[in-house]
């Protein structure tokens, strides 16, 4: 079981992430003999078949990929109003398409950003922009290949909850949120050190 | 030079603790090889052919005597008694143990050093001109800005895991010695109207598999915006840069794919949000950091020195060294000195622990306790009195650091190559050695004049072969090591990329190939031409003809 950290405490995960089924006939792009590990910016996330085949739980709080939400938004409007809908953004999806999909991003209690693999650092920019440019104030959650070694950077990039990948100890990861006491540069949480303290 | 305050020191101390914990978790099996890789790389630790390689950061190439002594001690205690100075002005240890690295970092932290971001897909060591602060043609001393940007880039949360490595160089002279056009971001600082400091910015330059010179993205930016503009560039890259293929992941590929105008438009729209915000560098911060780079307490000296003139006239070997290894200085009576790490028979850029201690001592006694590493892989004493040059030469010569070959053929740039590096396709050090042996005559070297031979063991181009007047690239053909030769590359303001002359050569053919290129030059040159000038004037054909024609007839 993946363990969740909210703020700096272990917390119960109330949200179920909807993961579209994999049929095996999704287009796989290969390059130089290697299977593509990262989708490029702006590519389609799921096929229509995957979107149509996704099962959406009928009760409880759910995290939906953006294409699933867009395909079902009329049906789910009341659940959005009830605070039961969050969106999980993939790192290759343009942030503008998320922003354009909602009149008010803060109608979402949670936005999650999913990384397929640790080395994908686009989630940092997405988090930063959601906080600083799009004014998102609710829970921003990092999901996917998340370990303690990203926590400090994620926190500074505006995330406030972290779903630690399965098999890793979340309790032991918590101190890493504070690996560095006085970082040099500005981020979502602070101004550059030279504006912060007198040196 | 920059001295740490409590904040700087605390940060490197916290880094040691963090990395020790990460290493322990890896050794305890709590982290997989794949998970540990990006983490150790961000700390300069590669797994090499025989042992890990640790790259220690030397920010913009500046070191104190104390730091150099410590590096000498570390090379002795944790390595095989030597280290390798790299083209990124850093120091590489080739034989440390993975489990010793936290201890090495702890020792480094005691002298305000670290290995942060010396590798990995993040912002790397920011490089600059090795003569910064003392060069007579300097318009602006770039070191304070390099330090401000070093701090900004250190553990930058948003740019911790970029699509690929990211290199920044800064320069403050008309004649570019920091190769700014070969970097992901290159900045040339200059004085605009009312003496205000402005920046010309290039983006998307780089060597490697796809060599491209940078494109100008801003002609004239105010210095206070250096960081906000760089953030706009790197943010654009972080989101849009390719991540599916590491060979196509550098920013140069993105700039080329989008076109520089479209890329610039994207950066400018991003920058519109950041401009004049908290990222704007304050005068107070600039002044605080600049205070660390005040000119040295120079004595007021006459422009010439009698004892120096006498030695020069009476000691030809000293005169030859002065001609090649001593450089002009802003201040009357002072000179900058290059200590050659290109001794014939030794690997270019290598220094023994004993040599490191000697250089540290020389710096202590003769150059205000500071020294520099050049991207040509030599060491620099930047502030030596004319009257001390002879003593410096004698001591350097005794330590094997006074080969009078700076700028000459045997002052080659060379990566560690297949002897050490697991990325390499071919060895590079034996090629350098065989060329040194072929041209082991200083009079002949002086006659050939200034020429840059750059050798890389693979297309990652750590040896900058594309911009060598003669570039040598190790390639792998059916599991054999071959060498591709290019000519016509050049760094600097009129930079160009070399062109391959034809089919590649076996290792034992290389000295003869270089000899034939040089023979062609000597035959064709005019009185005032250096090798590169002749290549540019007559083109590559006569060189090719000589190299290959004779081959065919043998």
Coordinates of N, CA, C and O in Angstrom, one line a residue, chain B residues 395-457:
Chain B
X395 N 60.6 26.7 -9.3 CA 59.8 25.8 -8.5 C 58.8 25.0 -9.3 O 58.6 23.8 -9.1
X396 N 58.2 25.6 -10.3 CA 57.2 24.9 -11.1 C 57.9 23.9 -12.0 O 57.5 22.8 -12.2
X397 N 59.1 24.3 -12.4 CA 59.9 23.4 -13.3 C 60.3 22.1 -12.5 O 60.2 21.0 -13.0
X398 N 60.7 22.3 -11.3 CA 61.1 21.2 -10.5 C 59.9 20.2 -10.2 O 60.1 19.0 -10.0
X399 N 58.7 20.8 -10.3 CA 57.5 20.0 -10.0 C 56.9 19.5 -11.3 O 55.8 18.9 -11.3
X400 N 57.5 19.7 -12.4 CA 57.0 19.3 -13.7 C 55.8 20.1 -14.2 O 54.9 19.5 -14.8
X401 N 55.8 21.3 -13.8 CA 54.6 22.2 -14.1 C 54.9 23.4 -15.0 O 54.2 24.3 -15.1
X402 N 56.1 23.3 -15.7 CA 56.5 24.5 -16.4 C 56.9 24.1 -17.9 O 57.7 24.8 -18.5
X403 N 56.2 23.2 -18.4 CA 56.4 22.9 -19.9 C 55.9 24.1 -20.6 O 54.8 24.6 -20.4
X404 N 56.8 24.6 -21.5 CA 56.5 25.9 -22.2 C 55.6 25.7 -23.4 O 56.0 26.0 -24.5
X405 N 54.5 25.1 -23.2 CA 53.7 24.7 -24.4 C 52.3 25.2 -24.4 O 51.4 24.7 -25.1
X406 N 52.0 26.2 -23.6 CA 50.6 26.7 -23.5 C 50.2 27.3 -24.8 O 51.0 28.2 -25.4
X407 N 49.1 26.9 -25.4 CA 48.7 27.4 -26.7 C 49.3 26.6 -27.8 O 48.9 26.8 -29.0
X408 N 50.3 25.8 -27.6 CA 51.0 25.1 -28.6 C 50.4 23.7 -28.8 O 49.5 23.3 -28.0
X409 N 50.9 23.0 -29.8 CA 50.3 21.7 -30.2 C 50.1 20.7 -29.0 O 49.1 20.0 -29.0
X410 N 51.1 20.6 -28.1 CA 50.9 19.6 -27.1 C 50.1 20.1 -25.9 O 49.9 19.3 -25.0
X411 N 49.6 21.3 -25.9 CA 48.6 21.8 -24.9 C 47.2 21.3 -25.3 O 46.3 22.1 -25.5
X412 N 47.1 20.0 -25.4 CA 45.9 19.5 -25.9 C 44.8 19.4 -24.9 O 45.1 19.2 -23.7
X413 N 43.5 19.5 -25.3 CA 42.4 19.2 -24.4 C 42.0 17.8 -24.7 O 42.0 17.3 -25.8
X414 N 41.9 17.0 -23.6 CA 41.6 15.6 -23.7 C 40.8 15.1 -22.6 O 41.0 15.4 -21.4
X415 N 39.7 14.3 -22.9 CA 38.9 13.7 -21.9 C 39.6 12.5 -21.3 O 40.5 12.0 -21.9
X416 N 39.1 11.9 -20.2 CA 39.8 10.7 -19.7 C 39.6 9.5 -20.7 O 40.4 8.6 -20.6
X417 N 38.6 9.5 -21.5 CA 38.5 8.4 -22.5 C 38.3 7.0 -22.0 O 38.0 6.8 -20.8
X418 N 38.5 6.1 -22.9 CA 38.2 4.7 -22.7 C 39.0 4.0 -21.6 O 38.7 2.9 -21.1
X419 N 40.1 4.7 -21.1 CA 40.8 4.1 -20.0 C 40.0 4.1 -18.7 O 40.2 3.3 -17.8
X420 N 39.1 5.1 -18.6 CA 38.4 5.3 -17.4 C 36.9 5.4 -17.6 O 36.1 4.8 -16.8
X421 N 36.4 6.0 -18.7 CA 35.0 6.4 -18.8 C 34.2 5.3 -19.4 O 34.6 4.7 -20.5
X422 N 33.1 4.9 -18.8 CA 32.3 3.8 -19.4 C 31.5 4.3 -20.6 O 30.9 3.4 -21.3
X423 N 31.4 5.6 -20.8 CA 30.7 6.0 -22.0 C 31.5 6.0 -23.2 O 31.0 5.9 -24.4
X424 N 32.9 6.0 -23.1 CA 33.8 6.2 -24.2 C 33.7 5.1 -25.2 O 33.5 3.9 -24.8
X425 N 33.9 5.4 -26.5 CA 34.0 4.4 -27.5 C 35.4 4.0 -27.8 O 35.7 3.0 -28.3
X426 N 36.3 4.9 -27.4 CA 37.8 4.7 -27.6 C 38.6 5.4 -26.6 O 38.1 6.3 -25.9
X427 N 39.8 4.9 -26.5 CA 40.8 5.6 -25.6 C 41.2 6.9 -26.2 O 41.3 7.0 -27.4
X428 N 41.4 7.9 -25.3 CA 41.9 9.2 -25.8 C 43.3 9.5 -25.3 O 44.1 10.1 -26.0
X429 N 43.6 9.1 -24.0 CA 44.9 9.4 -23.5 C 46.1 8.9 -24.2 O 47.1 9.6 -24.4
X430 N 46.1 7.6 -24.7 CA 47.2 7.1 -25.5 C 47.4 7.9 -26.8 O 48.6 8.0 -27.3
X431 N 46.3 8.4 -27.4 CA 46.4 9.2 -28.6 C 47.2 10.5 -28.3 O 48.1 10.9 -29.0
X432 N 46.8 11.2 -27.1 CA 47.4 12.4 -26.7 C 48.9 12.1 -26.5 O 49.8 12.9 -26.9
X433 N 49.2 11.0 -25.9 CA 50.6 10.6 -25.6 C 51.4 10.4 -26.8 O 52.5 10.9 -26.9
X434 N 50.8 9.7 -27.8 CA 51.6 9.4 -29.0 C 51.8 10.7 -29.8 O 52.9 10.9 -30.5
X435 N 50.9 11.6 -29.7 CA 51.1 12.9 -30.4 C 52.2 13.8 -29.7 O 53.0 14.4 -30.4
X436 N 52.1 13.7 -28.4 CA 53.2 14.4 -27.6 C 54.5 13.9 -28.0 O 55.5 14.6 -28.1
X437 N 54.6 12.5 -28.1 CA 55.9 11.9 -28.4 C 56.4 12.3 -29.8 O 57.6 12.6 -30.1
X438 N 55.4 12.4 -30.8 CA 55.8 12.8 -32.2 C 56.3 14.3 -32.2 O 57.1 14.6 -33.0
X439 N 55.8 15.1 -31.3 CA 56.1 16.5 -31.4 C 56.9 16.9 -30.1 O 56.6 18.0 -29.6
X440 N 57.8 16.1 -29.7 CA 58.5 16.4 -28.4 C 59.7 17.2 -28.6 O 60.8 16.9 -28.1
X441 N 59.5 18.3 -29.3 CA 60.7 19.2 -29.4 C 60.2 20.7 -29.3 O 59.4 21.1 -30.2
X442 N 60.5 21.4 -28.3 CA 59.9 22.7 -28.0 C 60.2 23.7 -29.1 O 59.3 24.5 -29.4
X443 N 61.4 23.6 -29.7 CA 61.7 24.6 -30.8 C 60.7 24.4 -32.0 O 60.2 25.3 -32.5
X444 N 60.6 23.1 -32.3 CA 59.6 22.8 -33.4 C 58.2 23.2 -33.0 O 57.5 23.8 -33.8
X445 N 57.8 23.0 -31.8 CA 56.5 23.4 -31.3 C 56.3 24.9 -31.4 O 55.2 25.3 -31.9
X446 N 57.3 25.6 -31.1 CA 57.2 27.1 -31.2 C 57.1 27.5 -32.6 O 56.4 28.5 -33.0
X447 N 57.8 26.8 -33.5 CA 57.8 27.1 -34.9 C 56.4 26.8 -35.5 O 55.9 27.6 -36.3
X448 N 55.8 25.8 -35.1 CA 54.4 25.4 -35.5 C 53.4 26.5 -35.1 O 52.5 26.9 -35.8
X449 N 53.7 27.0 -33.9 CA 52.9 28.1 -33.4 C 51.6 27.6 -32.7 O 51.5 26.5 -32.3
X450 N 50.6 28.6 -32.6 CA 49.4 28.3 -31.8 C 48.5 27.4 -32.5 O 48.1 27.6 -33.7
X451 N 48.1 26.3 -31.9 CA 47.2 25.4 -32.5 C 46.5 24.6 -31.3 O 47.1 24.3 -30.3
X452 N 45.2 24.3 -31.5 CA 44.5 23.6 -30.5 C 44.1 22.2 -31.0 O 43.3 22.2 -32.0
X453 N 44.6 21.2 -30.4 CA 44.1 19.9 -30.7 C 43.2 19.4 -29.6 O 43.7 19.3 -28.4
X454 N 42.0 19.0 -29.9 CA 41.0 18.6 -28.9 C 40.6 17.1 -29.1 O 40.2 16.8 -30.2
X455 N 40.7 16.3 -28.1 CA 40.4 14.9 -28.3 C 39.3 14.4 -27.4 O 39.3 14.6 -26.1
X456 N 38.3 13.8 -28.0 CA 37.2 13.2 -27.2 C 37.1 11.7 -27.5 O 37.2 11.3 -28.6
X457 N 36.8 10.9 -26.5 CA 36.7 9.5 -26.6 C 35.4 9.0 -27.1 O 35.2 7.8 -27.4

